[in-house]
Short mmCIF file of C-alpha atoms and ligand atoms in Angstrom, two decimals:
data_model
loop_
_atom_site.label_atom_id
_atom_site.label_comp_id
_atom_site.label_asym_id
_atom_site.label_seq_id
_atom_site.Cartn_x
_atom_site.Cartn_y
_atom_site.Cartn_z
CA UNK A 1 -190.54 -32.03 90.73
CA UNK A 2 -191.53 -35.54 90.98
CA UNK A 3 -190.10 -38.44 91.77
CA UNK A 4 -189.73 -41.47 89.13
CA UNK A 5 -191.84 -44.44 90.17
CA UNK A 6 -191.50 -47.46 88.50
CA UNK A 7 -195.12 -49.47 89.11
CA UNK A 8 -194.99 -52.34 86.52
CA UNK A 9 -196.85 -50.34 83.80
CA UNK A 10 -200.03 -49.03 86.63
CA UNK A 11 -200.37 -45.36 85.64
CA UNK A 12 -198.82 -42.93 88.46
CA UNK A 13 -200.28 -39.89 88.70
CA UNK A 14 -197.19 -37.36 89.29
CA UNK A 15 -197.48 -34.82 92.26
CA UNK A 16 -196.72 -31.92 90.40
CA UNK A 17 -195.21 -28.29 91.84
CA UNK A 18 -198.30 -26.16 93.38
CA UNK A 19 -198.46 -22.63 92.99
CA UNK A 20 -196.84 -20.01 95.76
CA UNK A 21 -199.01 -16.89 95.49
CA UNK A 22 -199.29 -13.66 97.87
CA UNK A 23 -202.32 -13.88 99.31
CA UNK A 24 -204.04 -10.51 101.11
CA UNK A 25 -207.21 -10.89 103.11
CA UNK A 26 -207.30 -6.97 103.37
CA UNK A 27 -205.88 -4.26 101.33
CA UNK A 28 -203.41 -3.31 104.05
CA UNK A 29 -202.11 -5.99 105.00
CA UNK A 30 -198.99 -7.24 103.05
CA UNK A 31 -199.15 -10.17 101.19
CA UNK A 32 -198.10 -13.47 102.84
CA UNK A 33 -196.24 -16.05 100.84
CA UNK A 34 -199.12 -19.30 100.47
CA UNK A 35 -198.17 -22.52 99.40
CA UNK A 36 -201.18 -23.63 97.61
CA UNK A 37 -200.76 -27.78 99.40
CA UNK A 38 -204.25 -28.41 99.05
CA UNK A 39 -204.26 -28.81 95.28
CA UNK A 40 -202.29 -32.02 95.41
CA UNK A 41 -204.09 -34.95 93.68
CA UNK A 42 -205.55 -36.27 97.16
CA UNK A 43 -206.48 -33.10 98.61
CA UNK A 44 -203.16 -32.54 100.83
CA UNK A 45 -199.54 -31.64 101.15
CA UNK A 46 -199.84 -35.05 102.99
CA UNK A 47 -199.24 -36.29 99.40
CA UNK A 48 -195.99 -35.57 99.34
CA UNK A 49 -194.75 -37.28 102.64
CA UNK A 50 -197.10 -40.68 101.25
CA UNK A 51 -195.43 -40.86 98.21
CA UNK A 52 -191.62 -40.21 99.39
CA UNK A 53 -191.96 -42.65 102.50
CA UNK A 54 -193.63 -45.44 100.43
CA UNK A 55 -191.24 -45.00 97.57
CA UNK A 56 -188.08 -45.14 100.12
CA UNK A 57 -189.85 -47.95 101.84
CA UNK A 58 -189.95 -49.63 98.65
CA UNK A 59 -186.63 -48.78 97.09
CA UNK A 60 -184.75 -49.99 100.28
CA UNK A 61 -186.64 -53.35 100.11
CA UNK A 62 -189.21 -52.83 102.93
CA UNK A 63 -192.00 -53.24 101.22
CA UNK A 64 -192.58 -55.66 98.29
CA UNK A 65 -195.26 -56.06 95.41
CA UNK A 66 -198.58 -56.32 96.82
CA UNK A 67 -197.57 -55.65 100.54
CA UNK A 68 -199.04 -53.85 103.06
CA UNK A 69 -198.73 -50.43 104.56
CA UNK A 70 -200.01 -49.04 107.94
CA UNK A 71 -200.23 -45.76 109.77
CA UNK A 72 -201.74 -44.35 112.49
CA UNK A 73 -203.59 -41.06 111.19
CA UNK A 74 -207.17 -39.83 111.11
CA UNK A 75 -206.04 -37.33 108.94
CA UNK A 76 -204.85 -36.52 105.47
CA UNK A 77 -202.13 -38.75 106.00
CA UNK A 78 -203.74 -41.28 106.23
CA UNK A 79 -205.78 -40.38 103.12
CA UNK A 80 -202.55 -39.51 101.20
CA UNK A 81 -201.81 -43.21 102.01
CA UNK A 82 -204.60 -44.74 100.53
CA UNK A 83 -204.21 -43.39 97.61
CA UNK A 84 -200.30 -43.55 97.26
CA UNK A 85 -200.96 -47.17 97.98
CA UNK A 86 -204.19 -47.58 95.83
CA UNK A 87 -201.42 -46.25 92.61
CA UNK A 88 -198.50 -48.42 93.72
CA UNK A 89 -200.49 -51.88 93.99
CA UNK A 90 -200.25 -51.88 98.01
CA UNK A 91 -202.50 -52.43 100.88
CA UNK A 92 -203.29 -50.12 102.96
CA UNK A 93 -204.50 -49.70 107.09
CA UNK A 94 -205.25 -46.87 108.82
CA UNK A 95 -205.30 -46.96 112.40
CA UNK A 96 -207.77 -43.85 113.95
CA UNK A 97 -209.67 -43.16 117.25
CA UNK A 98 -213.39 -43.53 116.88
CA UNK A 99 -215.28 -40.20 116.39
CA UNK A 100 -213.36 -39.37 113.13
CA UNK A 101 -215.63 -37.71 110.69
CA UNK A 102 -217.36 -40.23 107.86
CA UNK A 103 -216.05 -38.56 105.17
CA UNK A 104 -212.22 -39.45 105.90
CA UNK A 105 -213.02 -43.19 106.17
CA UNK A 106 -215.05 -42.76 102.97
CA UNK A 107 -212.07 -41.70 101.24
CA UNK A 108 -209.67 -44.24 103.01
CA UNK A 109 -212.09 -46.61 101.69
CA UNK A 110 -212.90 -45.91 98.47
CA UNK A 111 -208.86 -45.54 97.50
CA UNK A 112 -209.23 -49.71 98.67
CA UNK A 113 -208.01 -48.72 102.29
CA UNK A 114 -209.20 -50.76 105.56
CA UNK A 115 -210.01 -48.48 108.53
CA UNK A 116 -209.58 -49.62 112.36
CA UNK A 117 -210.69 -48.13 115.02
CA UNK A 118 -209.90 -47.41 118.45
CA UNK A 119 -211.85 -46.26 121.56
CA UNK A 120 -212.19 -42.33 121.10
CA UNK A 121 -210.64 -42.08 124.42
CA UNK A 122 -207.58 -43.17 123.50
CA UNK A 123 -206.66 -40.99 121.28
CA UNK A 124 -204.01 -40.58 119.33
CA UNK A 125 -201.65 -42.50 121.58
CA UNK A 126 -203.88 -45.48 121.75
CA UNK A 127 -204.26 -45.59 117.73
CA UNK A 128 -200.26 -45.62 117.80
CA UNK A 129 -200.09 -48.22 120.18
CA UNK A 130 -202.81 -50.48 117.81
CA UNK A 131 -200.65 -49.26 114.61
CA UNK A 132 -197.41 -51.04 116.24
CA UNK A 133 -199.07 -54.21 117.04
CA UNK A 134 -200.59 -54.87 113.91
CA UNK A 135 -197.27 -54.07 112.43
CA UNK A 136 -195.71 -56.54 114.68
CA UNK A 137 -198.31 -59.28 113.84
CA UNK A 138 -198.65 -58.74 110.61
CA UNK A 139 -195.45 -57.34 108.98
CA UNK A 140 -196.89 -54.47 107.42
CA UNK A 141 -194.83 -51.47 107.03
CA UNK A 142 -195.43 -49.18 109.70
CA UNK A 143 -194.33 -45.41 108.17
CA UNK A 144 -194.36 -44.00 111.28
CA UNK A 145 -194.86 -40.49 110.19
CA UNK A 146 -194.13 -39.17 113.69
CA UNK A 147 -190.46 -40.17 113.82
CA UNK A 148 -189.79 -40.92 110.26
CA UNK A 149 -186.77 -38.72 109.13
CA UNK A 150 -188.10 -39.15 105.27
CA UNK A 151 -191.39 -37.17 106.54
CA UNK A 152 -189.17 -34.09 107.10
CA UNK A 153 -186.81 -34.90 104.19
CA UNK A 154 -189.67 -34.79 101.35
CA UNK A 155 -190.42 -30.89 102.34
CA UNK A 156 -186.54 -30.41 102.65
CA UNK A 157 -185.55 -31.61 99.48
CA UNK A 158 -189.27 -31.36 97.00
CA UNK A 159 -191.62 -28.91 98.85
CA UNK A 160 -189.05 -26.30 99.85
CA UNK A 161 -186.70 -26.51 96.63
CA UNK A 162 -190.06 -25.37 94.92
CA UNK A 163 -190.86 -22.88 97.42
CA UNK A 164 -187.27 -21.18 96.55
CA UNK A 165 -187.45 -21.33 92.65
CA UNK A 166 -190.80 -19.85 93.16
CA UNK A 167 -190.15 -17.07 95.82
CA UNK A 168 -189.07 -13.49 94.33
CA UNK A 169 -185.15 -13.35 95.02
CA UNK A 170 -185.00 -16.71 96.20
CA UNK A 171 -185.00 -16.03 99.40
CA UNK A 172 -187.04 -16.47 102.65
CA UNK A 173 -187.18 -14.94 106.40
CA UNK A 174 -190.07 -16.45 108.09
CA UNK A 175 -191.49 -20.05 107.74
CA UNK A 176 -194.97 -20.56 109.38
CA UNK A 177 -196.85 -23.81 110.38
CA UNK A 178 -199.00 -25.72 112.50
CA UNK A 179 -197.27 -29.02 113.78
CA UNK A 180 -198.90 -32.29 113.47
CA UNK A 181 -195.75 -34.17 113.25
CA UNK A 182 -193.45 -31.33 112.30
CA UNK A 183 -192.35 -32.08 109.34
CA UNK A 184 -193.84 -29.08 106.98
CA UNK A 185 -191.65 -26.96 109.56
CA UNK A 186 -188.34 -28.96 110.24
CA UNK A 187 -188.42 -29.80 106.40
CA UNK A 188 -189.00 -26.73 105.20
CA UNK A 189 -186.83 -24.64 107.43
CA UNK A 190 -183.62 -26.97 106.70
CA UNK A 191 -184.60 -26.21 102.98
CA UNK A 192 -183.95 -22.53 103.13
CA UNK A 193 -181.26 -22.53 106.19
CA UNK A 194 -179.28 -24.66 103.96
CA UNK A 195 -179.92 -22.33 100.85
CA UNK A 196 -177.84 -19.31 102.78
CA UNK A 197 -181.50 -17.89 103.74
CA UNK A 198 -181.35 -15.76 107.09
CA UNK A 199 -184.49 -17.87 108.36
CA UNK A 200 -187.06 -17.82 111.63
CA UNK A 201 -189.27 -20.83 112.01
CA UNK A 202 -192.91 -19.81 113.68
CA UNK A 203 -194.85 -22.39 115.38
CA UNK A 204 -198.76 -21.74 115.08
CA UNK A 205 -200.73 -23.06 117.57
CA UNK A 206 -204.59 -23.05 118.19
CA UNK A 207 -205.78 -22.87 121.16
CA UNK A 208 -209.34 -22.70 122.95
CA UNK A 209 -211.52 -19.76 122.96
CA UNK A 210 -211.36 -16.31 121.66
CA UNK A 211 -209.72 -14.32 124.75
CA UNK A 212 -206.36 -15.22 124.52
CA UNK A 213 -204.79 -13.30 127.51
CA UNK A 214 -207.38 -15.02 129.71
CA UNK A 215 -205.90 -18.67 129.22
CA UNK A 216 -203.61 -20.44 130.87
CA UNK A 217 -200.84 -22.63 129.80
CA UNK A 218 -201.53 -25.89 128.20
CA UNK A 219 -204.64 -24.95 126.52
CA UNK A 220 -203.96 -26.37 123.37
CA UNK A 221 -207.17 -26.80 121.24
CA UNK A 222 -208.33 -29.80 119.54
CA UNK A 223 -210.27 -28.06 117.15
CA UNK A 224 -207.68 -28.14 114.22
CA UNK A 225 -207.75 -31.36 112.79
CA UNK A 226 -204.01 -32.43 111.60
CA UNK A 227 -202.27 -29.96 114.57
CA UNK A 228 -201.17 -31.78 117.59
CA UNK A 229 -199.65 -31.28 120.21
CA UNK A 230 -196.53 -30.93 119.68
CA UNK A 231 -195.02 -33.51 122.23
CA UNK A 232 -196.35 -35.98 120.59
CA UNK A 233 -193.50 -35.63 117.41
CA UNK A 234 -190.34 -36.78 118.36
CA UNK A 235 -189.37 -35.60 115.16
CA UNK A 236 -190.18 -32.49 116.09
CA UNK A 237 -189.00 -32.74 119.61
CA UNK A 238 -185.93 -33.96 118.04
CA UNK A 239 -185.61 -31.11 115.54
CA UNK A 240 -183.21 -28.28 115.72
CA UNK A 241 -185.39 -25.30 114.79
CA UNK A 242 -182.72 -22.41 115.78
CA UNK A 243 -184.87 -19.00 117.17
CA UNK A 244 -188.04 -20.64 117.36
CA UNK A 245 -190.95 -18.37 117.94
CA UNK A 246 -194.52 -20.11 119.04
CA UNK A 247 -197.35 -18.73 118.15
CA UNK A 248 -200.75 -18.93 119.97
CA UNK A 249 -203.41 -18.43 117.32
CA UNK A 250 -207.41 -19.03 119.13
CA UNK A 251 -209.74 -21.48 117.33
CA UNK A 252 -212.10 -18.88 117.15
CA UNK A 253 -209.68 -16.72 114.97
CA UNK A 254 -208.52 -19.74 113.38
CA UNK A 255 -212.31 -20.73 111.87
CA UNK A 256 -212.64 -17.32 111.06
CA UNK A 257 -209.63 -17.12 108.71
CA UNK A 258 -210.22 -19.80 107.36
CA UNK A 259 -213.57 -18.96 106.42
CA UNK A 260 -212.16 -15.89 105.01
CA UNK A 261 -209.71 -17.81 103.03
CA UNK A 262 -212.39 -19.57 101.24
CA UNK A 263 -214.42 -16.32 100.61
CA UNK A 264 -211.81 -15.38 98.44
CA UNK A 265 -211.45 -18.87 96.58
CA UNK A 266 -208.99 -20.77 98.73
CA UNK A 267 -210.94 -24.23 99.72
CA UNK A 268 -209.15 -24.78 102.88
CA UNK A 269 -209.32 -26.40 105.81
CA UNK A 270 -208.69 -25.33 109.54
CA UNK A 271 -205.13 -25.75 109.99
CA UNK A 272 -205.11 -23.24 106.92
CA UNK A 273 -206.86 -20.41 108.87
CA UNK A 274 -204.66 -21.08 111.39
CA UNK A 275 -201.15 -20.61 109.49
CA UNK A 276 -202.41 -17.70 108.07
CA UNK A 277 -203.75 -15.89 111.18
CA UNK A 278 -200.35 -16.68 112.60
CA UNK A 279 -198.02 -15.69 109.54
CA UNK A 280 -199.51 -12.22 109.89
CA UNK A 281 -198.54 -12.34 113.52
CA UNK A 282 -195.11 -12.97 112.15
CA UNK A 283 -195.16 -10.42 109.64
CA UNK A 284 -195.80 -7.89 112.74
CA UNK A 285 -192.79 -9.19 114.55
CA UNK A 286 -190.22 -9.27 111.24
CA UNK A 287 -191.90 -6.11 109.74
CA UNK A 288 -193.56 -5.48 106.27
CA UNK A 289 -190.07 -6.39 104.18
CA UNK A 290 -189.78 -9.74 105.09
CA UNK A 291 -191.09 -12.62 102.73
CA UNK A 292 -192.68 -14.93 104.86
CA UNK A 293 -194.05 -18.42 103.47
CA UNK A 294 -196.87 -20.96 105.08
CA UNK A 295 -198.35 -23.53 103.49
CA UNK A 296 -201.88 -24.15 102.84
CA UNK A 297 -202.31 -27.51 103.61
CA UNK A 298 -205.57 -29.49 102.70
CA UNK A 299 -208.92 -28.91 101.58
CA UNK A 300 -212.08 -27.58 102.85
CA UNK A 301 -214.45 -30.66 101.47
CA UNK A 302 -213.10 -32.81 104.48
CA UNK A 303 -214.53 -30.58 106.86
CA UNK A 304 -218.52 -29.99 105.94
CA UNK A 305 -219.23 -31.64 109.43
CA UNK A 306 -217.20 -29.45 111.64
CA UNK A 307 -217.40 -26.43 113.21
CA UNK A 308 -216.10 -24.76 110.56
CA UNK A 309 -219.03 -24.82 108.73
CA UNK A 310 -221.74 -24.36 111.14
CA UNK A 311 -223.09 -21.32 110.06
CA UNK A 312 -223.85 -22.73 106.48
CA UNK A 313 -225.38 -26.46 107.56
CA UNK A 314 -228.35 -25.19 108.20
CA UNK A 315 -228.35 -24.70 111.71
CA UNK A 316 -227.63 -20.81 112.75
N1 PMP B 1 -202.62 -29.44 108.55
C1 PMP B 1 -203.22 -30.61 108.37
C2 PMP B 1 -204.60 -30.66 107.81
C3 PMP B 1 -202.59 -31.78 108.72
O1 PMP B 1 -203.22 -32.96 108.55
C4 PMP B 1 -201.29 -31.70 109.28
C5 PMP B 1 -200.54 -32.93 109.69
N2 PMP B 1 -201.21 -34.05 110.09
C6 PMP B 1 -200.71 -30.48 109.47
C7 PMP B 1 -201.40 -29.38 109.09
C8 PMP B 1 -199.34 -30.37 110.09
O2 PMP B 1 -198.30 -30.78 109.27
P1 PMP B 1 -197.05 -31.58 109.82
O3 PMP B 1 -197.49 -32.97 110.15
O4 PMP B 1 -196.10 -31.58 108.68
O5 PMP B 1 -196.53 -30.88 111.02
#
């Protein structure tokens, strides 16, 4: 699918339907159902949410020729926004705590894209807090992808309508995904509980360390670029995500996937390793017949300074 822009004659490059394959990482597992995300043009499913909040934003008058969009991302988001704006003539500012890696402000850049910064420790919340005043100030529009229903809505009514022409018998029983702001699951799970589809959303989360049954509660892991938290989504917190099941997937497992992933051709990222290693967790708890679908969601090119690659940068 994509959706009709109309940008004064500048050449649009369509997002067009990526593939849904069964991928095995060993010949007895069965195959889980991968949404292939990080083919989109900018190297993320992110591309999808860009486009369909910008377009809305524009449509309904928010934004005009020339204006200005912000967001508070250090992630593909905010890349996905730089390039959804460099297409539709817009500016665009991305609001991220120091410490993000160079090549994500590279590519902010390069699509025309300012970068600010905030003090590494404050996070997240503090590059928020920036996003609003400059909004505020300056009029930009803010697409506040953690609370924007149209986040959610672009996998509900583009992502998952292609997942379902795509799955064998149309139908799916387990939907898998890290949550950065939730809306790859809350989309995608309203897609297929609203297509008659008997449907259990899984939560993946990393966290720290390889022993799982030694940690405690709250030890989320910060080592999966893109997954949060998930208190910090009040579209997620908002969601209704009936039988939720949360995963706990260690970063250790999570690298290691993902690594695996890209042995057999998949250029992934982290958060890829992790919905994997936790849709085969899944698969154990709904049993071999059930079609369960993650996504793959962005590219492993954005990571070469990360842990993920250690072992190949020349080090051990
Ligand atoms: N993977 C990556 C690389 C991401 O950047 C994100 C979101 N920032 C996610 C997964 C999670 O997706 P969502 O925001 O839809 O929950």
């Amino acid at each position: 699918m994509s959706i009709p822009f109309k940008s004064e004659g500048r050449f649009v490059q369509k997002i067009e339907a990526t593939p849904l394959v069964e991928v095995r990482l060993a010949s007895t597992e069965t195959g889980i159902w991968c949404k292939l995300e990080f083919l989109n043009p900018s190297g993320s499913t992110k591309d999808r949410i860009a486009r369909y909040m910008v377009e809305k934003a524009w449509r309904n008058g928010r934004i005009e020729a020339g204006g200005t969009v912000i967001e508070a991302s250090s992630g593909s988001t905010s890349i996905a926004l730089a390039m959804t704006c460099a297409q539709m003539g817009l500016e665009f500012i991305a609001v991220m705590p120091e410490g993000v890696s160079r090549e994500r402000q590279l590519m902010i850049r390069a699509y025309g894209g300012e970068v600010i910064l905030v003090p590494p420790d404050e996070g997240i919340h503090g590059a928020l807090r920036k996003a609003e005043e400059i909004a505020g100030e300056t009029g930009a529009y803010y697409t506040r992808q953690f609370e924007n229903p149209d986040n959610a809505e672009a996998h509900r009514v583009w992502t998952g309508q292609e997942i379902l022409k795509q799955i064998p018998g149309g139908t799916v029983n387990g939907i898998v995904s890290g949550v950065g702001t939730g809306g790859t699951i809350v989309g995608l799970y309203s897609a297929f509980e609203e297509a008659g589809c008997e449907i259990t959303p899984f939560a993946a989360r990393p966290v720290r360390g390889s022993a799982l049954q030694e940690l405690e509660c709250c030890s989320f892991s910060p080592c999966v670029p893109g997954v949060v938290e998930e208190s910090v989504s009040k579209l997620y917190r908002d969601a209704d995500l009936n039988g939720l099941i949360e995963i706990d997937i260690s970063d250790d497992l999570v690298f290691d996937t993902a690594r695996q992933l890209i042995r057999q051709g998949f250029p992934v990222g982290p958060s890829s390793g992790l919905n994997y290693a936790a849709a085969l967790e899944a698969q154990k708890k709904m049993g071999p017949e059930a079609r369960i679908v993650t996504v793959l969601p962005d590219r492993m090119e954005r990571y070469f300074s990360t842990e993920l690659f250690d072992s190949m940068n020349g080090g051990s």
